[in-house]
Coordinates of C-alpha atoms in Angstrom, one line a residue:
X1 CA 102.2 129.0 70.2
X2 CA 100.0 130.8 73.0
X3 CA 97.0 129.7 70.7
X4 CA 97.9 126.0 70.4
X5 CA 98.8 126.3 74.4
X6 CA 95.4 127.7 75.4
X7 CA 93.2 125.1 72.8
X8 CA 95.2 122.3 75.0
X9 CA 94.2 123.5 78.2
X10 CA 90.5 124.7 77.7
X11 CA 89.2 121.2 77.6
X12 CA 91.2 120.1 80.9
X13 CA 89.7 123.6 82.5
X14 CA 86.1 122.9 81.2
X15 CA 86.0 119.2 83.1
X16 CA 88.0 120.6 86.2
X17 CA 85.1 123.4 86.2
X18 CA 82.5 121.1 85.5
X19 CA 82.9 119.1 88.3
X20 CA 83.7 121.9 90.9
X21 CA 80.6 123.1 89.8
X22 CA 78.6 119.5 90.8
X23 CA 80.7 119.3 94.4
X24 CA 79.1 123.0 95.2
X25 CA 76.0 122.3 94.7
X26 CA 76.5 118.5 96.4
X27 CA 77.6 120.2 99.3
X28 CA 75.2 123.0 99.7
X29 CA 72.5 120.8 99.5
X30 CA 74.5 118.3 102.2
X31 CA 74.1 120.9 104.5
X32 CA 70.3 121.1 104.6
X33 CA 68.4 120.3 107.9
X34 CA 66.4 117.8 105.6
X35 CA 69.8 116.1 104.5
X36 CA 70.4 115.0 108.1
X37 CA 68.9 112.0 109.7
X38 CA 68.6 114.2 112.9
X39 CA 66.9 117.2 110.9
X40 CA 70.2 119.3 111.6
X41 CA 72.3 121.4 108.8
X42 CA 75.6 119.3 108.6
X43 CA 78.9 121.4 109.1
X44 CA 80.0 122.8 105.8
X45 CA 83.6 120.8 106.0
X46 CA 81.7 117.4 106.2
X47 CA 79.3 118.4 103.6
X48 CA 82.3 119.5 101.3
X49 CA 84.5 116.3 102.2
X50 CA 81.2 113.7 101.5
X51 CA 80.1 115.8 98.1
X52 CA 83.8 116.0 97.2
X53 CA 84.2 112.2 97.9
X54 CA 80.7 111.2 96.2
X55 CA 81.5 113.1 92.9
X56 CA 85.3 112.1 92.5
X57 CA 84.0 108.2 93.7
X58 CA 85.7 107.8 96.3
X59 CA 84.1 106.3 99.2
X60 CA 86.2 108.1 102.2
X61 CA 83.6 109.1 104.8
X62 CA 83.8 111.4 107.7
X63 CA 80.6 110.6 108.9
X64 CA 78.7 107.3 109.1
X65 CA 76.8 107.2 105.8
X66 CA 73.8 105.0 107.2
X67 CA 73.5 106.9 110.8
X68 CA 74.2 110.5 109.4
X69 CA 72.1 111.0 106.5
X70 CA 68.8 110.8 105.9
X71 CA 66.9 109.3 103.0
X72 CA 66.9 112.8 101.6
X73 CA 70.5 112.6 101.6
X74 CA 71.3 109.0 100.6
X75 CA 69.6 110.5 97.4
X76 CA 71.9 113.5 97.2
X77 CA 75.1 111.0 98.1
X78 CA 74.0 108.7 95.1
X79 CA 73.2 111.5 92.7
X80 CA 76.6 112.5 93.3
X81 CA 78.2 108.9 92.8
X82 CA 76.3 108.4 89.8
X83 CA 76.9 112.0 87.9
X84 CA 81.0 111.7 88.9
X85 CA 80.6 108.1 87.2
X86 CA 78.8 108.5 84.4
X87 CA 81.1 112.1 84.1
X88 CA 84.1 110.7 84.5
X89 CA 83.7 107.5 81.7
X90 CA 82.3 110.4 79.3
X91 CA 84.6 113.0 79.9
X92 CA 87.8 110.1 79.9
X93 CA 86.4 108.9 76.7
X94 CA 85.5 112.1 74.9
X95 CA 88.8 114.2 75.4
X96 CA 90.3 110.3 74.5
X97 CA 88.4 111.0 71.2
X98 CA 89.2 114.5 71.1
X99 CA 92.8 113.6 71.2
X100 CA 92.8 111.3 68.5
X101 CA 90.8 113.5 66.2
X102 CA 94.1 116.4 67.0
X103 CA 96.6 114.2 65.9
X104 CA 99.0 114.0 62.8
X105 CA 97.2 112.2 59.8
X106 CA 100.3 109.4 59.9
X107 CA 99.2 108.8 63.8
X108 CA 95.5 108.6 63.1
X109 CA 95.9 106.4 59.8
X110 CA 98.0 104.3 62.4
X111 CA 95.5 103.9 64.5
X112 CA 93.0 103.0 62.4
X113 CA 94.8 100.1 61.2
X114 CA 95.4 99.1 65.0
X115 CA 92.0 99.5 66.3
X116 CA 90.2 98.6 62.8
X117 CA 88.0 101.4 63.9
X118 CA 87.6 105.2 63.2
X119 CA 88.1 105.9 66.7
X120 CA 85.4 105.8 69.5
X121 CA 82.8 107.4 67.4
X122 CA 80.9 111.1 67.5
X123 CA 80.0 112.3 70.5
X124 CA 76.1 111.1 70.9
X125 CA 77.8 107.9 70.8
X126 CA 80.1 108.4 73.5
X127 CA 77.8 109.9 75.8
X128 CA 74.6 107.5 74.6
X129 CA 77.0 104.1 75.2
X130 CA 78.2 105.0 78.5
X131 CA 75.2 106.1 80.2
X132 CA 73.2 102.5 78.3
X133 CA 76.6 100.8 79.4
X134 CA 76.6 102.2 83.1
X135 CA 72.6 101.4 83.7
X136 CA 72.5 98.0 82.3
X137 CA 75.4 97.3 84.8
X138 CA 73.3 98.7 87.3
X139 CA 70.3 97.1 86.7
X140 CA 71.6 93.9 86.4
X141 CA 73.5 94.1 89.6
X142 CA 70.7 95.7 91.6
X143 CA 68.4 93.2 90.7
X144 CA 71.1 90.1 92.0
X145 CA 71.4 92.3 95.2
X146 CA 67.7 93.3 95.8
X147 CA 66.6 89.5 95.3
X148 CA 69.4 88.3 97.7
X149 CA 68.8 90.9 100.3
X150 CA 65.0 89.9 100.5
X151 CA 64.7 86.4 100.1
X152 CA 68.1 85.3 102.4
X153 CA 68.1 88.4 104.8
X154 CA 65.8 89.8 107.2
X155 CA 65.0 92.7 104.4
X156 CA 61.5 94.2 103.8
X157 CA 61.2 94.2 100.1
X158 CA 61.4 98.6 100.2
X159 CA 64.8 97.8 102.6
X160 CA 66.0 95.5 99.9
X161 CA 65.4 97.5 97.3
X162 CA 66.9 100.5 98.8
X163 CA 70.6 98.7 99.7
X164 CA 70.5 97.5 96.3
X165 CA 70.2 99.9 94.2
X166 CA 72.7 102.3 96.2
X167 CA 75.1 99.6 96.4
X168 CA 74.9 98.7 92.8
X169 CA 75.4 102.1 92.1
X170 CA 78.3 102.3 94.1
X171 CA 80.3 99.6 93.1
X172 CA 79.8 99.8 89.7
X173 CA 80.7 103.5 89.5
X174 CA 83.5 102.4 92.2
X175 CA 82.6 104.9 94.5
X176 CA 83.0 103.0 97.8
X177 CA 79.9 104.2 99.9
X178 CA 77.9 101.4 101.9
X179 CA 74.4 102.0 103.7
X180 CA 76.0 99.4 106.9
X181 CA 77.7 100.3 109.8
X182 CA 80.5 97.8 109.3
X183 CA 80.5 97.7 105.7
X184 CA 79.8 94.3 104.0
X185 CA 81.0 92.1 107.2
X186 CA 78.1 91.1 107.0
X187 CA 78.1 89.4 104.0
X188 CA 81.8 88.2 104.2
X189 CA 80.4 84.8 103.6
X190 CA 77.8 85.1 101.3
X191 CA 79.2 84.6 97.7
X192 CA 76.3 86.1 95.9
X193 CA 76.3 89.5 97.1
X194 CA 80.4 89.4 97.6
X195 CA 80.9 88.1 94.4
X196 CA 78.2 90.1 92.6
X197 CA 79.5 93.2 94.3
X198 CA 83.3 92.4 93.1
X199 CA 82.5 92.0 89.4
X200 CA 80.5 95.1 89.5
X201 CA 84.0 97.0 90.0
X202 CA 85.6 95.2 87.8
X203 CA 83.6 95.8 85.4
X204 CA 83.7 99.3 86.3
X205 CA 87.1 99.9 86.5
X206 CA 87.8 98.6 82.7
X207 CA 86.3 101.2 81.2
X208 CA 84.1 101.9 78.0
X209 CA 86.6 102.1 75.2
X210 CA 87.6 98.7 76.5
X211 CA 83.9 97.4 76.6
X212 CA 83.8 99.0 73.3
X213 CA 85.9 96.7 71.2
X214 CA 85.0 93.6 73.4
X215 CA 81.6 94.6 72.1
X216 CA 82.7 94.7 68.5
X217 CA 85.3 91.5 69.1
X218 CA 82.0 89.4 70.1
X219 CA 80.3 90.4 66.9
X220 CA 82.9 89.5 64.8
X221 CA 84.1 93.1 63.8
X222 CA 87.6 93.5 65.1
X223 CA 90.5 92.2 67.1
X224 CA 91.5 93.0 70.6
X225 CA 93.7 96.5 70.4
X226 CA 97.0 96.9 72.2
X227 CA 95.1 99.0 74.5
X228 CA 92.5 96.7 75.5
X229 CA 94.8 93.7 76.1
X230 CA 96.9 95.7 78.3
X231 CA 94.0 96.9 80.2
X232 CA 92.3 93.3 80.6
X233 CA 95.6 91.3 80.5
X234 CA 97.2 93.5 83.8
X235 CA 94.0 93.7 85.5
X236 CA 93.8 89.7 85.4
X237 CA 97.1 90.0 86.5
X238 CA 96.8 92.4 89.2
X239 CA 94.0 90.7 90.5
X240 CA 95.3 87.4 90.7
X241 CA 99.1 88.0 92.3
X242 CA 96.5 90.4 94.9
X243 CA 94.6 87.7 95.8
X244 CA 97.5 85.5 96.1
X245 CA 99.3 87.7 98.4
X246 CA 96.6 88.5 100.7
X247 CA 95.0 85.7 101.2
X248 CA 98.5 83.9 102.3
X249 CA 99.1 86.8 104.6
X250 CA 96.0 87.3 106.5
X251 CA 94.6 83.1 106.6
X252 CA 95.8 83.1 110.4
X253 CA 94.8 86.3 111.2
X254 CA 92.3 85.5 113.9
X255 CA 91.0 89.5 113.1
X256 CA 90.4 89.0 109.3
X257 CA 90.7 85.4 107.3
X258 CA 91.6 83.2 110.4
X259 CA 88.2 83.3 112.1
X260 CA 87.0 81.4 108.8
X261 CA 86.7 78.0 107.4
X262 CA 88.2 77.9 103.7
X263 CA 85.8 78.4 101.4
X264 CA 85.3 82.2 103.5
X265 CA 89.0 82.8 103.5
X266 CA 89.3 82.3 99.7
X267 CA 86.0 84.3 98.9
X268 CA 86.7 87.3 101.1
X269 CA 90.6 87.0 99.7
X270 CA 89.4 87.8 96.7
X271 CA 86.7 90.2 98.0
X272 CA 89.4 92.2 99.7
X273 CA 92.1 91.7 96.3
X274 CA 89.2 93.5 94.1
X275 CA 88.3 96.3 96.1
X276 CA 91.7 98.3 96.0
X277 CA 91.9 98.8 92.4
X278 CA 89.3 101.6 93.3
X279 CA 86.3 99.8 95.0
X280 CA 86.1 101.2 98.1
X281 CA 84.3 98.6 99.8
X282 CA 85.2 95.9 102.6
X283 CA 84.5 92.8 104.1
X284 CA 87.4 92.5 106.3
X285 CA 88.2 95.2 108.9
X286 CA 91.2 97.1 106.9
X287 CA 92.7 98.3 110.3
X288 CA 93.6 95.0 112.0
X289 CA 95.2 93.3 108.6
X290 CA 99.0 92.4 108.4
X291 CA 101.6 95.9 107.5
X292 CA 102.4 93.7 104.6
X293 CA 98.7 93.3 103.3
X294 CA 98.2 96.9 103.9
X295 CA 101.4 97.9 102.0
X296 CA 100.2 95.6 98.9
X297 CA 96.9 97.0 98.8
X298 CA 98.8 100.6 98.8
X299 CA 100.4 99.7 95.7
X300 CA 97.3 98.5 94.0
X301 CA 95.7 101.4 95.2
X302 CA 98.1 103.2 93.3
X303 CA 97.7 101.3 90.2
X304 CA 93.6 101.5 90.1
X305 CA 91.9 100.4 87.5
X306 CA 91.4 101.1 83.7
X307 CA 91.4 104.6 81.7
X308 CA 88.3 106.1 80.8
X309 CA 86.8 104.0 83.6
X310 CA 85.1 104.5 87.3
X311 CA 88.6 103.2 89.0
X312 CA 91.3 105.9 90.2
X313 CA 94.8 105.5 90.0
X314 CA 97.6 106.0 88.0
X315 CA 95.9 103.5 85.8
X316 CA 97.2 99.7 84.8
X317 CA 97.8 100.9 81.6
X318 CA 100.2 103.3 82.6
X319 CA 101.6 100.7 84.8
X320 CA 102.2 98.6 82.7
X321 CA 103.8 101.0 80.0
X322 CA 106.1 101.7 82.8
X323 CA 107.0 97.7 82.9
X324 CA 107.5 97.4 79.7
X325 CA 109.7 100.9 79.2
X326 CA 111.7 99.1 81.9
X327 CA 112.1 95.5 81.0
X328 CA 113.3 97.3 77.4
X329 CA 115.8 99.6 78.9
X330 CA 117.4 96.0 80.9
X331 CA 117.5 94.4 77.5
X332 CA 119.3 97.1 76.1
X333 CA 117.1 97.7 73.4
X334 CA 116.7 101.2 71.5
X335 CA 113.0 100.7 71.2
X336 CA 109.6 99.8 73.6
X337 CA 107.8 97.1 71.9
X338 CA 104.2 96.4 73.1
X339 CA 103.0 93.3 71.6
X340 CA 104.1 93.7 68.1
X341 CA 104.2 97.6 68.1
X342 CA 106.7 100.3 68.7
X343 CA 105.3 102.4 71.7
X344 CA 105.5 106.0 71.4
X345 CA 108.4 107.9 73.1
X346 CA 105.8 110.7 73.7
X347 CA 103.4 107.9 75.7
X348 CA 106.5 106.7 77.1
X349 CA 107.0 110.8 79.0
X350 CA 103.5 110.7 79.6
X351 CA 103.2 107.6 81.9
X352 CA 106.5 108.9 83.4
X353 CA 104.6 112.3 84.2
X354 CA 101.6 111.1 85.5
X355 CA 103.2 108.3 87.6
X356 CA 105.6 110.1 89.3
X357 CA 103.7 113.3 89.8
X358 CA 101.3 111.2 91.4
X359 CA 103.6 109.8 93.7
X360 CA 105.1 113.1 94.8
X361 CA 101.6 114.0 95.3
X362 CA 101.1 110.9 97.5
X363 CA 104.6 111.8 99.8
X364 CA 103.4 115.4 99.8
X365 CA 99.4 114.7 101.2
X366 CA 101.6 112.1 103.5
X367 CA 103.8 114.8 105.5
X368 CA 101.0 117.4 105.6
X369 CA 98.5 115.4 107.4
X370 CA 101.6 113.9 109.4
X371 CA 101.9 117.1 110.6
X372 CA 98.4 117.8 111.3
X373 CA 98.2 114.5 113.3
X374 CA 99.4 111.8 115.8
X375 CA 98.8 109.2 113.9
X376 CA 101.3 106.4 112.8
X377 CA 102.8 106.6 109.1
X378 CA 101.2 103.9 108.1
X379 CA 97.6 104.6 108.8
X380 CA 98.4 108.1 107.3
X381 CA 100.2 107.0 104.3
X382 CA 97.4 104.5 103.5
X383 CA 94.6 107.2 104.0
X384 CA 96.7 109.4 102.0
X385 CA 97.5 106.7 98.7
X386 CA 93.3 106.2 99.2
X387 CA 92.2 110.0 98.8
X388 CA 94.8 110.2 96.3
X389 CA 94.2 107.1 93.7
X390 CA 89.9 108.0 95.0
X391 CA 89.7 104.5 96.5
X392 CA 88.0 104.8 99.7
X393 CA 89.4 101.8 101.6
X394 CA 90.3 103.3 105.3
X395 CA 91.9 102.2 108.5
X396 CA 89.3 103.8 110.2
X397 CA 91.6 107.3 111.4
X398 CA 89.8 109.7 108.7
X399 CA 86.8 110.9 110.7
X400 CA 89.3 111.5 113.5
X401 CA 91.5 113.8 111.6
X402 CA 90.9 117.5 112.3
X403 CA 88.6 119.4 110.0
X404 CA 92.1 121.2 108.3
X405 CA 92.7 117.3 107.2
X406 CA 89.5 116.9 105.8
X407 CA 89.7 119.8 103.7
X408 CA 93.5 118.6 102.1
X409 CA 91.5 115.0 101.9
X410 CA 89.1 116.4 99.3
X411 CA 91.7 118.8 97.5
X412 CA 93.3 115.6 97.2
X413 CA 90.7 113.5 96.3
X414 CA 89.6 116.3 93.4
X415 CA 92.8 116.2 92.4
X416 CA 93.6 112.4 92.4
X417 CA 90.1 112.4 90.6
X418 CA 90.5 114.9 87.1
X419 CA 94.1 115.1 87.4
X420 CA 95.4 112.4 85.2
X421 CA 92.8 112.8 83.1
X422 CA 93.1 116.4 82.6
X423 CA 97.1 115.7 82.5
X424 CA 97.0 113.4 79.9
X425 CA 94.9 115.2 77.6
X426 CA 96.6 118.0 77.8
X427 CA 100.2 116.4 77.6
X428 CA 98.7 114.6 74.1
X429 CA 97.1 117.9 72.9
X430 CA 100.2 119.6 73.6
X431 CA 102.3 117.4 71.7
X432 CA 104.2 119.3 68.3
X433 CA 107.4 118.1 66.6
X434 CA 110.6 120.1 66.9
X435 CA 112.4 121.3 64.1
X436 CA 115.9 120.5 65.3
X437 CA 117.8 119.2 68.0
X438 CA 120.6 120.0 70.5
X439 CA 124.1 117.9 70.7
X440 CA 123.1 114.8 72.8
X441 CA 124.5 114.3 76.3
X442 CA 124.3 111.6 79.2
X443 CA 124.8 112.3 82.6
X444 CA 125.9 109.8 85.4
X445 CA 122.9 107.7 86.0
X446 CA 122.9 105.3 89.3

């Protein structure tokens, strides 16, 4: 049993060591004179909270990314965004592998039949398609923004191509950095860099198994699996009650929507409706928005994005496990069917596990940095969902907290980052049948 126990954990050790590894050396060389745009050595805590936050794609800054840094760090910043991307979507998708090679032969026969696949492939596949999966994204987004930028901005074609390609690496890998001083305000009309920007973290935040089999499915080779529907299906879904909801709310808001004509108000509705499932990024100021907007984009904060993907979160899979564990226990029914299959009991504990673990971490990061500040429960609770769920949408109070806050900000962020993915891996490797069980019993519930 100690054997079994240890074989489970070492992979979830490996990636949380892994990327400690990357955020020390992102942080030691943040604190280099040359790294500064002033020619100073940065304070270790903001170097630790801006190499924690670029690794774990996040986005929450303590500094201002354009004024602080210098070229020299801008590098380092997006080094750090692309390695925790690229990591994170091969990592996700190799211990996904790993897991599915560790099961029973009756689970993996299963699957085969669902996914009419042997799995996601050896591991020079993995590692080959995301990185030709995250560049072609890239490429094809930088060169949108770069062509924008200099032909309908005042943009030297070197300033052009500079914003582009850092922002096409940040949205893709849903990281949440910007090189402007007030974010994309700037653009909150302009539909080609808005829009081009947006789709870039969706297509982030799905994932690469997902891209995967819609690879295959356009070729002709295989039908959609459960997993992939649920990930595509409550993403649409996600984005279009989000959009809904927040554009209604904030379309008198003289601070945000109301100061528009239409066409703006819809466009930067569904700017701001994308950005929470891990994007980072706004075109609205976050801190004058409605309490109710804010407390919607909490929850799809919360949610994120897809497994195996750039996006944080709990993940809309595990949302929506959660729905359907829920809409089966009102029916009455013995069994959770998803789509024409019986859903796991041992999936069932895992989204349980991750979702409320997550959420206790989200009330615990609340009271500690309540404690630490003056701030209103709102602002902290919002900062606090966004470390957690590695968004990096803010209403503006995180470069005022005190530097014990930043430190708990990037412990949280870390651990919002590799924790479900280290959780789930190791809940599924752990998994082993028990050879009997006790008498059944049912406590009061409600």
């Amino acid at each position: 049993m100690r054997s079994a126990i240890s074989s489970a954990r070492r992979p979830a050790v490996t990636v949380v060591l892994g990327f400690a590894v990357v955020v020390v050396i992102g942080t030691v060389l943040l604190t280099l004179p040359i790294a500064s745009a002033r020619g100073q050595p940065t304070d270790l805590v903001r170097a630790l909270f801006t190499a924690t936050s670029a690794v774990c794609i996040t986005g929450l800054a303590v500094v201002d990314t354009a004024q602080h840094w210098s070229l020299f760090g801008e590098i380092v910043i997006l080094a750090l965004v692309q390695a925790g991307g690229l990591g994170i979507m091969t990592l996700a998708s190799l211990l996904g592998l790993l897991v599915s090679r560790r099961l029973g032969l009756r689970m993996r026969l299963s699957a085969q039949r669902e996914t009419k696949s042997a799995g996601l492939g050896d591991v020079r596949t993995v590692v080959l398609g995301v990185v030709v999966l995250s560049l072609t994204f890239e490429f094809v987004v930088a060169t949108i923004l770069v062509t924008r930028l200099f032909t309908g901005y005042d943009h030297s074609f070197g300033e052009a191509l500079h914003s582009g390609v850092f922002h096409a690496v940040s949205s893709f890998n849903n990281a949440g950095f910007a090189l402007f001083d007030d974010g994309l305000t700037a653009f909150v009309s302009d539909p080609w860099i808005c829009l081009t920007i947006a789709f870039s973290v969706i297509a982030g935040g799905l994932g690469f198994p997902v891209f995967l089999e819609l690879g295959r499915r356009l070729r002709g080779k295989q039908a959609w699996s459960v997993h992939t529907k649920l990930t595509v299906g409550t993403t649409l879904l996600l984005l279009v009650a989000g959009f809904a909801f927040i554009t209604i709310s904030e379309w008198s808001n003289e601070d945000t929507l109301g100061a528009h004509a239409p066409p703006t108000k819809l466009l930067a509705g569904f700017f701001t409706a994308v950005m929470p499932r891990s994007g980072g990024l706004h075109a609205l100021d976050i801190d004058a928005m409605n309490s109710e907007s804010l407390l919607v984009q909490s929850a799809l904060m919360l949610i994120g994005g897809g497994s195996a993907s750039t996006a944080g979160g709990i993940k809309v899979t595990t949302f929506a496990i959660l729905a359907f564990v829920i809409l089966a226990e009102i029916r009455g029914e013995p069994s959770v069917h998803v789509m024409g299959r019986k859903l796991a009991a041992s999936t069932q504990r895992q989204a349980l596990t991750i979702a409320l673990l997550t959420v206790a971490l989200v009330i615990g990061a609340t009271a500690a940095l309540l404690s630490m500040t003056d701030f209103a429960l709102e602002a902290v609770m919002f900062e606090s969902i966004s470390a957690v769920a590695t968004v990096g949408l803010s209403t503006g109070i995180t470069p005022d907290l005190p530097p014990a806050a930043h430190v708990l900000m990037s412990v949280l962020m870390f651990i919002g980052r590799l924790g479900p993915i280290t959780l789930a891996s190791a809940l599924a490797l752990r998994d082993r049948p028990r050879r009997f069980e006790l008498a059944e019993v049912r406590p009061i519930v409600g």
